[in-house]
CSV table of C-alpha atoms in Angstrom, one decimal:
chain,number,residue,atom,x,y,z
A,277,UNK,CA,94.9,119.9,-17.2
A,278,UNK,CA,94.3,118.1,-13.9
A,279,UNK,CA,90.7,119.6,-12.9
A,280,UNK,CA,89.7,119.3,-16.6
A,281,UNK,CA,90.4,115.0,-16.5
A,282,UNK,CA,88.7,115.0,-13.6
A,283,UNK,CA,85.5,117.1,-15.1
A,284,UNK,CA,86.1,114.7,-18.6
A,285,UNK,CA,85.8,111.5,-15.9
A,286,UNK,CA,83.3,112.8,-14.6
A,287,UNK,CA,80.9,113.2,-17.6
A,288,UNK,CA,81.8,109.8,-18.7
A,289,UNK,CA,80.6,108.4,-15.0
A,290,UNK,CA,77.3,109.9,-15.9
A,291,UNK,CA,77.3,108.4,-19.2
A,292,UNK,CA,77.8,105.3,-17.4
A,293,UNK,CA,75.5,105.3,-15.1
A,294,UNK,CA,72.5,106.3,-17.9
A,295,UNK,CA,74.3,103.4,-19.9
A,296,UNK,CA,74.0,101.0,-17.0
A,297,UNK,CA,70.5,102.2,-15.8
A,298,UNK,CA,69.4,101.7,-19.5
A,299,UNK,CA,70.8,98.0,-19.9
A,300,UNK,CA,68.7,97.5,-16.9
A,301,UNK,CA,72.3,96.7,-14.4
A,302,UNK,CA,71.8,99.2,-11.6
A,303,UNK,CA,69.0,99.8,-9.1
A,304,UNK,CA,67.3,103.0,-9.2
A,305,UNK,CA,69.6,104.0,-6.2
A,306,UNK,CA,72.3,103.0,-7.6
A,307,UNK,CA,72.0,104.6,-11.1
A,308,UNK,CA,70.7,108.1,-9.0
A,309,UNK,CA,73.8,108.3,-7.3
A,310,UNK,CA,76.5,107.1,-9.8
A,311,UNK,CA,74.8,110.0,-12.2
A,312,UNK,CA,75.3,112.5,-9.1
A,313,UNK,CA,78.8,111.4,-8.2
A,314,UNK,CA,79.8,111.9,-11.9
A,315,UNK,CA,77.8,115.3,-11.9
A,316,UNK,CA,79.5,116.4,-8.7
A,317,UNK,CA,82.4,115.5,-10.0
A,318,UNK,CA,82.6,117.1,-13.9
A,319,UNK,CA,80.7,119.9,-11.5
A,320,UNK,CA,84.3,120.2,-9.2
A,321,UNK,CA,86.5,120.0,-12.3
A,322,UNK,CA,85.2,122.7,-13.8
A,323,UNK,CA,85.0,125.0,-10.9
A,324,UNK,CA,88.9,124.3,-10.2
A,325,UNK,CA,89.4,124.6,-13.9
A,326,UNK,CA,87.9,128.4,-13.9
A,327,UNK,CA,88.7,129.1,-10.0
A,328,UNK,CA,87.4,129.9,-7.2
A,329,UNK,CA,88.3,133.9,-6.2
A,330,UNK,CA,87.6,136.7,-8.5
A,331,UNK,CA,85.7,134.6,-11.3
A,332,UNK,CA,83.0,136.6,-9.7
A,333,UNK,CA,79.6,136.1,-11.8
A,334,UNK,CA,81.1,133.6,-14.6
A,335,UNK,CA,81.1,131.2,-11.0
A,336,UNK,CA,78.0,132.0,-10.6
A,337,UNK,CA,76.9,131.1,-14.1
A,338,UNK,CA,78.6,127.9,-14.0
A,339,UNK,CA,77.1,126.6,-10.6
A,340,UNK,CA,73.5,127.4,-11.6
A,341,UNK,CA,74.9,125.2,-15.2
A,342,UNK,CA,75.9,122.5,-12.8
A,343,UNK,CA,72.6,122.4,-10.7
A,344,UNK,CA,71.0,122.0,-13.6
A,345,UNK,CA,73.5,119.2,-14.8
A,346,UNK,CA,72.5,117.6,-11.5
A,347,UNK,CA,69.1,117.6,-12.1
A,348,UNK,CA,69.4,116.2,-15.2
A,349,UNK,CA,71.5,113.5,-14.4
A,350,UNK,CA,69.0,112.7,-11.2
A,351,UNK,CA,65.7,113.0,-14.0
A,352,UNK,CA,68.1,110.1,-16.6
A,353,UNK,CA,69.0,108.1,-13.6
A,354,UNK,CA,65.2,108.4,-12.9
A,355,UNK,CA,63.9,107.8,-15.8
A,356,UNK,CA,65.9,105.0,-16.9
A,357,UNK,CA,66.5,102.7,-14.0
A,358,UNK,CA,63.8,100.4,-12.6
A,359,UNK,CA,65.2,98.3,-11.0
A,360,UNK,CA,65.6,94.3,-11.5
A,361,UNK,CA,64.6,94.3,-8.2
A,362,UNK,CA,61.5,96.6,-8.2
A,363,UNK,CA,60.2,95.1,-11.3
A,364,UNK,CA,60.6,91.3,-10.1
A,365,UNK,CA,58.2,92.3,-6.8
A,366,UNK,CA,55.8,93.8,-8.6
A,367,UNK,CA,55.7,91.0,-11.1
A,368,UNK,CA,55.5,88.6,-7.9
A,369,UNK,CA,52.2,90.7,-7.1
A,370,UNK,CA,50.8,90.7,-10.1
A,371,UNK,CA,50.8,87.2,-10.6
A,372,UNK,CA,49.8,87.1,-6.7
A,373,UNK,CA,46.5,89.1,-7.4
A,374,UNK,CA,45.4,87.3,-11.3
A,375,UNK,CA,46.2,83.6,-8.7
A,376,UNK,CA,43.9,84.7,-6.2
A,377,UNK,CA,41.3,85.8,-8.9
A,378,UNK,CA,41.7,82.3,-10.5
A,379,UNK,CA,40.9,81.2,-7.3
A,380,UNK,CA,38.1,83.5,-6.3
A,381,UNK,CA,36.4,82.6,-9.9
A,382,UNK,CA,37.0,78.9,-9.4
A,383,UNK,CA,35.6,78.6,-5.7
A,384,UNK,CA,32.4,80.2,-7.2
A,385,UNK,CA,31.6,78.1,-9.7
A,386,UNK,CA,32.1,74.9,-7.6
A,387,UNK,CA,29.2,73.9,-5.3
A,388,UNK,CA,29.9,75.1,-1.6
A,389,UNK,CA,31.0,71.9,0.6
A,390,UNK,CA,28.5,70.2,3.0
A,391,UNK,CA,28.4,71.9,6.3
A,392,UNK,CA,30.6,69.7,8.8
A,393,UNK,CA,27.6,66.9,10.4
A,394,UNK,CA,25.0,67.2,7.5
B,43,UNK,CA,29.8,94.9,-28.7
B,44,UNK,CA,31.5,91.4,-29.3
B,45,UNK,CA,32.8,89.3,-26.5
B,46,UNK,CA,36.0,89.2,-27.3
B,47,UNK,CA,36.6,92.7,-26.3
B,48,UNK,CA,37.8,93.2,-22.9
B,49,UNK,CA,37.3,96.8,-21.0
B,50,UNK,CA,39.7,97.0,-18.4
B,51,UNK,CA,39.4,99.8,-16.0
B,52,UNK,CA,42.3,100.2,-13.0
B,53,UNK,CA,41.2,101.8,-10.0
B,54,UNK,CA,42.4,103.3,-6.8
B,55,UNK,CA,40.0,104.4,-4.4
B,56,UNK,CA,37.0,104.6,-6.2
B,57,UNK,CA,34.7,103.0,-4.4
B,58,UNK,CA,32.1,106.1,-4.0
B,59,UNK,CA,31.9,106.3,-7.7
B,60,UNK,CA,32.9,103.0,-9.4
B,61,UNK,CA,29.0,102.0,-9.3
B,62,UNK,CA,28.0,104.6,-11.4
B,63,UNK,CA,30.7,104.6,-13.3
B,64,UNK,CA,30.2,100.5,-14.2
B,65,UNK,CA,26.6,101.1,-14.4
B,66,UNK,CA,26.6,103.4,-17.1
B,67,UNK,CA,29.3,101.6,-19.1
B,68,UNK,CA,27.0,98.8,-19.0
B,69,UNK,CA,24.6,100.7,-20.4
B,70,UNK,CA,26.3,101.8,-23.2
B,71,UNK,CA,27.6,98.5,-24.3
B,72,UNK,CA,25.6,95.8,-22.6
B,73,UNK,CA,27.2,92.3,-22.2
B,74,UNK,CA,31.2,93.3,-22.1
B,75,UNK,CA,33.5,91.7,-20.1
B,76,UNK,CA,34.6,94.1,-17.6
B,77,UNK,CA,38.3,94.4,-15.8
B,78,UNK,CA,38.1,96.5,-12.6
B,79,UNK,CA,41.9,96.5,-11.2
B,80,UNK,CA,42.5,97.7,-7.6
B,81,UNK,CA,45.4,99.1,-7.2
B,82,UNK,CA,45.5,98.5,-3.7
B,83,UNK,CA,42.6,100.4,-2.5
B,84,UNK,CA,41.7,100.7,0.9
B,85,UNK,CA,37.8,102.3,0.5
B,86,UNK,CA,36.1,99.0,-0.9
B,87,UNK,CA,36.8,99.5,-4.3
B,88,UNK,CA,36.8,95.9,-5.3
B,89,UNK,CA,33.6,95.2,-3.5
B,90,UNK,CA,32.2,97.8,-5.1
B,91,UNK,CA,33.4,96.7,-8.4
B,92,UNK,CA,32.3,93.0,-8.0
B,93,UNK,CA,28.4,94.1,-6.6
B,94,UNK,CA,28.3,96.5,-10.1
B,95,UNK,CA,28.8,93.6,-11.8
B,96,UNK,CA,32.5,93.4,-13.1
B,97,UNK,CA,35.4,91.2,-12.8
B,98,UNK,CA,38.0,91.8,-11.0
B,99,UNK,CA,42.0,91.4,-9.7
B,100,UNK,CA,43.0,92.8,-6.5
B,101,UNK,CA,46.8,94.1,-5.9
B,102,UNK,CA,47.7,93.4,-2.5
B,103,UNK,CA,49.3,96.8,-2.1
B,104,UNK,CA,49.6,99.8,-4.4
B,105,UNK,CA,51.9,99.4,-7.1
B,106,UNK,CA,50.9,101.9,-9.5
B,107,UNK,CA,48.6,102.8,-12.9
B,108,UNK,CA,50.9,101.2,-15.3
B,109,UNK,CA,51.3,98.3,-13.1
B,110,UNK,CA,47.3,98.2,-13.2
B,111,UNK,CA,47.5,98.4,-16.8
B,112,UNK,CA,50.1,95.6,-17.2
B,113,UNK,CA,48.2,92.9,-14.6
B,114,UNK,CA,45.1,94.1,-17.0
B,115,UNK,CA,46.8,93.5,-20.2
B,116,UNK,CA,48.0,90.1,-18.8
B,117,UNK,CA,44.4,89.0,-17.6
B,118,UNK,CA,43.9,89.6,-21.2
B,119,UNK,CA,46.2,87.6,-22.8
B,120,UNK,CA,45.4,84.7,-20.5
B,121,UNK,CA,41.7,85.1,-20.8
B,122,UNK,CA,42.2,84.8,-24.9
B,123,UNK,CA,40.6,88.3,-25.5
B,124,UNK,CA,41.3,89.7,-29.2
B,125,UNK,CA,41.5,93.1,-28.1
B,126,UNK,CA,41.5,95.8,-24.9
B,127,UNK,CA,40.1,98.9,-24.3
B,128,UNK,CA,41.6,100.9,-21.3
B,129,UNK,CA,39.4,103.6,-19.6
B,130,UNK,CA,39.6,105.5,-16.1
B,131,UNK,CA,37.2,104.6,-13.6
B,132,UNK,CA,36.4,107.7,-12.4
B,133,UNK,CA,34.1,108.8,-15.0
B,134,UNK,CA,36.0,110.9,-17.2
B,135,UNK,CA,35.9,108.7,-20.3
B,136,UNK,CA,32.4,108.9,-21.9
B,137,UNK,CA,31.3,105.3,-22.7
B,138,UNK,CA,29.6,106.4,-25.7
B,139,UNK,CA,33.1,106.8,-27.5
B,140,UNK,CA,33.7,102.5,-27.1
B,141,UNK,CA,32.0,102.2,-30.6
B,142,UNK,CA,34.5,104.5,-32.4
B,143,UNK,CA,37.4,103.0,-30.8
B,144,UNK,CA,36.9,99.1,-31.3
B,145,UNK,CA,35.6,100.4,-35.3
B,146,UNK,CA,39.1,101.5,-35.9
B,147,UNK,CA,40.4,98.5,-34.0
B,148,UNK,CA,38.5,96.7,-36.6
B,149,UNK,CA,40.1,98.6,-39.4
B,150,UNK,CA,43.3,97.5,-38.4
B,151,UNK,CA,44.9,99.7,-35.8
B,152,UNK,CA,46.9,98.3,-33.2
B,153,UNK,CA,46.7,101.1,-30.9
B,154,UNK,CA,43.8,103.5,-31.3
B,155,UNK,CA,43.6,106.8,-28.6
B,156,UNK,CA,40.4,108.1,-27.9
B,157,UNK,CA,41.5,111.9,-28.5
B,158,UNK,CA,39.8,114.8,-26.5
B,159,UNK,CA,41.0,117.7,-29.2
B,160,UNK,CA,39.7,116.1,-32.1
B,161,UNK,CA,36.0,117.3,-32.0
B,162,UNK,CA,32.9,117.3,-30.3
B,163,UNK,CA,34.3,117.8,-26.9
B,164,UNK,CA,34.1,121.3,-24.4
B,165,UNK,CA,37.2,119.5,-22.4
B,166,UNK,CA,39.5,122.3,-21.5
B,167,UNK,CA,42.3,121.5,-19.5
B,168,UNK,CA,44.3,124.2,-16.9
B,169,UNK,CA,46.8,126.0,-18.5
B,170,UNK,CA,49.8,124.1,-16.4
B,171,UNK,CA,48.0,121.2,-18.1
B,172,UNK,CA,47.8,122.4,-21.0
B,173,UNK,CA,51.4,123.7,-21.5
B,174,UNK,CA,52.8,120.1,-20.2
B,175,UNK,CA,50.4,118.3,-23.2
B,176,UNK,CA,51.7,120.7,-25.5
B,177,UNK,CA,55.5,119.9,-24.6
B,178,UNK,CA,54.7,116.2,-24.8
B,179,UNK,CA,52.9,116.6,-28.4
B,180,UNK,CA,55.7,118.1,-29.7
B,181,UNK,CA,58.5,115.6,-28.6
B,182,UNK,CA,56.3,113.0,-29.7
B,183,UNK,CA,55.7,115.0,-33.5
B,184,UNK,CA,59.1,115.3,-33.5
B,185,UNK,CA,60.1,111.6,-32.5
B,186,UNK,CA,57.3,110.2,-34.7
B,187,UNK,CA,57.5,112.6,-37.6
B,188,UNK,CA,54.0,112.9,-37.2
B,189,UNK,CA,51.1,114.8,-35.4
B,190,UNK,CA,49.0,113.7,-32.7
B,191,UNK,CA,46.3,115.5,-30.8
B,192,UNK,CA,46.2,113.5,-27.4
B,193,UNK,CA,49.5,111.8,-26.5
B,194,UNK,CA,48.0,111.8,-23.2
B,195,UNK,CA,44.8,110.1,-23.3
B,196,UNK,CA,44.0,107.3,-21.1
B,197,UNK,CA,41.3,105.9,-23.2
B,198,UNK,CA,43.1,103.7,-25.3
B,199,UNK,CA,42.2,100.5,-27.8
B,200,UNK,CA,44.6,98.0,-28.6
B,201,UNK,CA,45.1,94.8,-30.7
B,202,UNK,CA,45.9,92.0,-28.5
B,203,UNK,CA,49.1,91.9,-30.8
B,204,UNK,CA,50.1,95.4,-29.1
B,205,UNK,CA,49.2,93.8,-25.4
B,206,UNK,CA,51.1,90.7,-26.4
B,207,UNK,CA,54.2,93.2,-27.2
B,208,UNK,CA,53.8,95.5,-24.1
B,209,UNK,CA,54.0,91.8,-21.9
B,210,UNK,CA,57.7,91.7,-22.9
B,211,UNK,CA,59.8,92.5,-20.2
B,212,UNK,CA,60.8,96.2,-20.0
B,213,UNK,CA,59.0,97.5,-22.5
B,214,UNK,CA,55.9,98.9,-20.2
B,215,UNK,CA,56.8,100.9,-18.0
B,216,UNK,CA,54.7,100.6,-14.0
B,217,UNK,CA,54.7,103.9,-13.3
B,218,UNK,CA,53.4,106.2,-15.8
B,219,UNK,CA,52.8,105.0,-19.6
B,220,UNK,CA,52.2,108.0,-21.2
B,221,UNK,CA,53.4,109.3,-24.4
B,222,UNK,CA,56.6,107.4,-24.4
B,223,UNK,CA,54.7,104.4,-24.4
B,224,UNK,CA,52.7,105.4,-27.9
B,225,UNK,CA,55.9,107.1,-29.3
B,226,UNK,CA,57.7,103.2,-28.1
B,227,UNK,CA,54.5,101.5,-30.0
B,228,UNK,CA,54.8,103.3,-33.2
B,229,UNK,CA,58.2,103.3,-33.4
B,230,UNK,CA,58.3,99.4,-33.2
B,231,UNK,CA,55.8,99.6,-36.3
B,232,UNK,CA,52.6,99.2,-34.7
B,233,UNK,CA,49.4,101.2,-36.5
B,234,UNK,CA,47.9,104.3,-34.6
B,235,UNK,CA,44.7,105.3,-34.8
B,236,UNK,CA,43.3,108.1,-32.9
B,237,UNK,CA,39.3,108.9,-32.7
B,238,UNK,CA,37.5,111.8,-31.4
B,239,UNK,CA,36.2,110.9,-27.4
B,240,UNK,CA,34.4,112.7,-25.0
B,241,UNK,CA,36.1,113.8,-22.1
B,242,UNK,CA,33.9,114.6,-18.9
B,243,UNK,CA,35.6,117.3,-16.4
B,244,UNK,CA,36.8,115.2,-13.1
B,245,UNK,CA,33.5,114.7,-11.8
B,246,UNK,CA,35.4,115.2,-8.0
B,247,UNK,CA,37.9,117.5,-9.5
B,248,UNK,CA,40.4,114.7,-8.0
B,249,UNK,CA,43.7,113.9,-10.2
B,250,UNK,CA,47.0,111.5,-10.1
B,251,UNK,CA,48.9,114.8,-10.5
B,252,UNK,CA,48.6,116.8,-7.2
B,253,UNK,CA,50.9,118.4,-5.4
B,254,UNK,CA,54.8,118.5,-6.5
B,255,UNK,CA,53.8,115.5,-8.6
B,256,UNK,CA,53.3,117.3,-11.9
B,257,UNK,CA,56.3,119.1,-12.0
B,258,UNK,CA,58.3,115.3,-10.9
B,259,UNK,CA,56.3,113.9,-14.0
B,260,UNK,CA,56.9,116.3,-16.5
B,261,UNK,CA,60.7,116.2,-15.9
B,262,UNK,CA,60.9,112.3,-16.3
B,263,UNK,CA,58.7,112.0,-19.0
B,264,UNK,CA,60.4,114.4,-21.1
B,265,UNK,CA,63.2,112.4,-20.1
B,266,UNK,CA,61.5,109.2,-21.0
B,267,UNK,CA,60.8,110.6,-24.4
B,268,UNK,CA,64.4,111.4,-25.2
B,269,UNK,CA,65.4,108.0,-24.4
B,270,UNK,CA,63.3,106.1,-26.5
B,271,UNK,CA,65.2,108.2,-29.1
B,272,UNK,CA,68.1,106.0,-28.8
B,273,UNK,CA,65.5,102.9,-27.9
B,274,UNK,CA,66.1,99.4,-29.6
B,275,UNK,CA,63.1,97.9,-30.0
B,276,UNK,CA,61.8,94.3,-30.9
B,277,UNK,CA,59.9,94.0,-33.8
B,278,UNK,CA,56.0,93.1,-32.9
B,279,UNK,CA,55.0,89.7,-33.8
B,280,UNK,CA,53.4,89.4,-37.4
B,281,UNK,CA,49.9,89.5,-37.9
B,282,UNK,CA,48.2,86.4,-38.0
């Protein structure tokens, strides 16, 4: 019953971190590795559930399931999480590059100042 | 073709063919105001840009072809334009497909996508290519309940009610806008158009997708696409 909680709490930590990634809370990192903890985790359960010795190919089966669990919980975390962060700085340089452009246009339709001594 | 259209072209190291490029998209429509976005080049492009004649906004360091896009679309909305027309500045997009897209602009559309499958075009993709468009086409049919030829076209119209709505925070994404952003558009009730356009094989045979980056880019936008499945979305702005 114990390794099967622990596979359940698992699953719901992924579901989490997509939930939290989505509603924009976590990082990228952060929603990445909360999604592999939980996938690790749900991953762990379920081997202890079905066991270690003997299981023979069903193991087998299950890990290549579970690498493939992991991937997907890396490519939601991915997909979902920009972070706050990430998207503030590239704002920042956004509105850094259409300032200087301003800037650029403005300085060339203003006449160019007297030379210093004419 | 009227001044209130804005092309906006992003670019990242294209300074050996940006001329040409500008020069024969002036030919084709004479007079309209051109974007050039440098992504952070570090070959000249915005010179290069500037001496063919266009306008242009400098990033101070790469941050992407959605992020190009997005500073694009907000040059846009500042500047008053009515209406944008994205194109890649490496040659690819035939210039003499403009008039098609801003007619169905003018019929209404919101977001129009210059389609290379529709007609009139020899442009035949690899088969890797091919197979990812395919898997793309079909999420989005499935997602839209409707069929598209070219979810992943580049040479895109919009309404500058569409712009307006992808200015919202987190609703473009910087990285890649691809199909999830059209299946995002028409889901949130905006009208899709999509024209035949010419597509010109890579005149370098260079691409964003080298390396390990196609297979990175199929598996998050397939990804992307199941999410905005279970997307909320704000409803556009009404039509004035």
């Amino acid at each position: 019953m114990i390794p099967l909680c622990v596979a359940a709490a698992g699953l719901l930590l992924v579901l989490l971190a997509y939930g939290l990634a989505c509603a924009d809370r976590l990082t990228t990192g952060q929603g990445v590795a909360w999604a592999l903890i939980g996938a690790l985790l749900c991953a762990g359960g379920l081997l202890l559930r079905i066991g270690f010795g003997g299981a023979g190919s069903a193991a087998g089966s299950w890990a290549l399931g579970f690498a493939v669990l992991l991937l997907l919980c890396a490519g939601v975390a991915q997909a979902c999480a920009i972070s706050r962060l990430e998207e503030r700085a590239k704002r920042l340089a956004q509105e850094v590059a259409l300032l200087r452009c301003g800037c650029e246009a403005e300085r060339a339709r203003r006449p160019a100042p007297p030379e210093a001594g004419e | 073709m009227a001044q209130s259209t804005l092309i906006i072209m992003p670019a990242y190291n294209e300074a050996a063919r940006l001329g040409i490029v500008i020069g024969d998209l002036f030919r084709a429509a004479p007079g309209t105001p051109l974007l050039v976005v440098d992504d952070g080049s570090r070959d000249g492009t915005a010179e290069a840009a500037r001496a063919a004649g266009a306008a242009v906004v400098a990033h101070p360091f790469n941050l992407g072809y959605g992020a190009a896009l997005q500073t694009g679309y907000r040059y846009a909305l500042r500047a008053g334009f009515a209406r944008v027309i994205q194109m890649d500045a490496d040659g690819q997009h035939d210039p003499g497909s403009l008039e098609r897209i801003v007619a169905a602009l003018d019929e209404g559309a919101d977001l129009v996508l210059g389609s290379r499958f529709l007609d009139l075009t020899s442009y035949r993709p690899p088969l890797a290519r091919r197979a990812g468009m395919g898997l793309f086409r079909t999420l989005a049919a499935i997602l839209l309940r409707r069929r598209l030829s070219d979810v992943t076209t580049g040479y895109q119209g919009l309404s500058r009610r569409l712009v307006d709505f992808y200015d919202r925070r987190g609703i473009f994404p910087p990285d890649y806008p691809d199909a999830n952003i059209i299946v995002r558009a028409v889901r949130a009730g905006f009208r899709l158009s999509e024209v035949p356009a010419r597509m010109a094989d890579n005149p370098a045979g260079g691409s964003i997708h080298v390396g390990l980056k196609p297979v990175a880019y199929v598996f998050k936008m397939v990804f992307a696409l199941l999410v905005e499945a279970g997307r909320r979305l704000p409803a556009p702005e009404a039509r004035g």
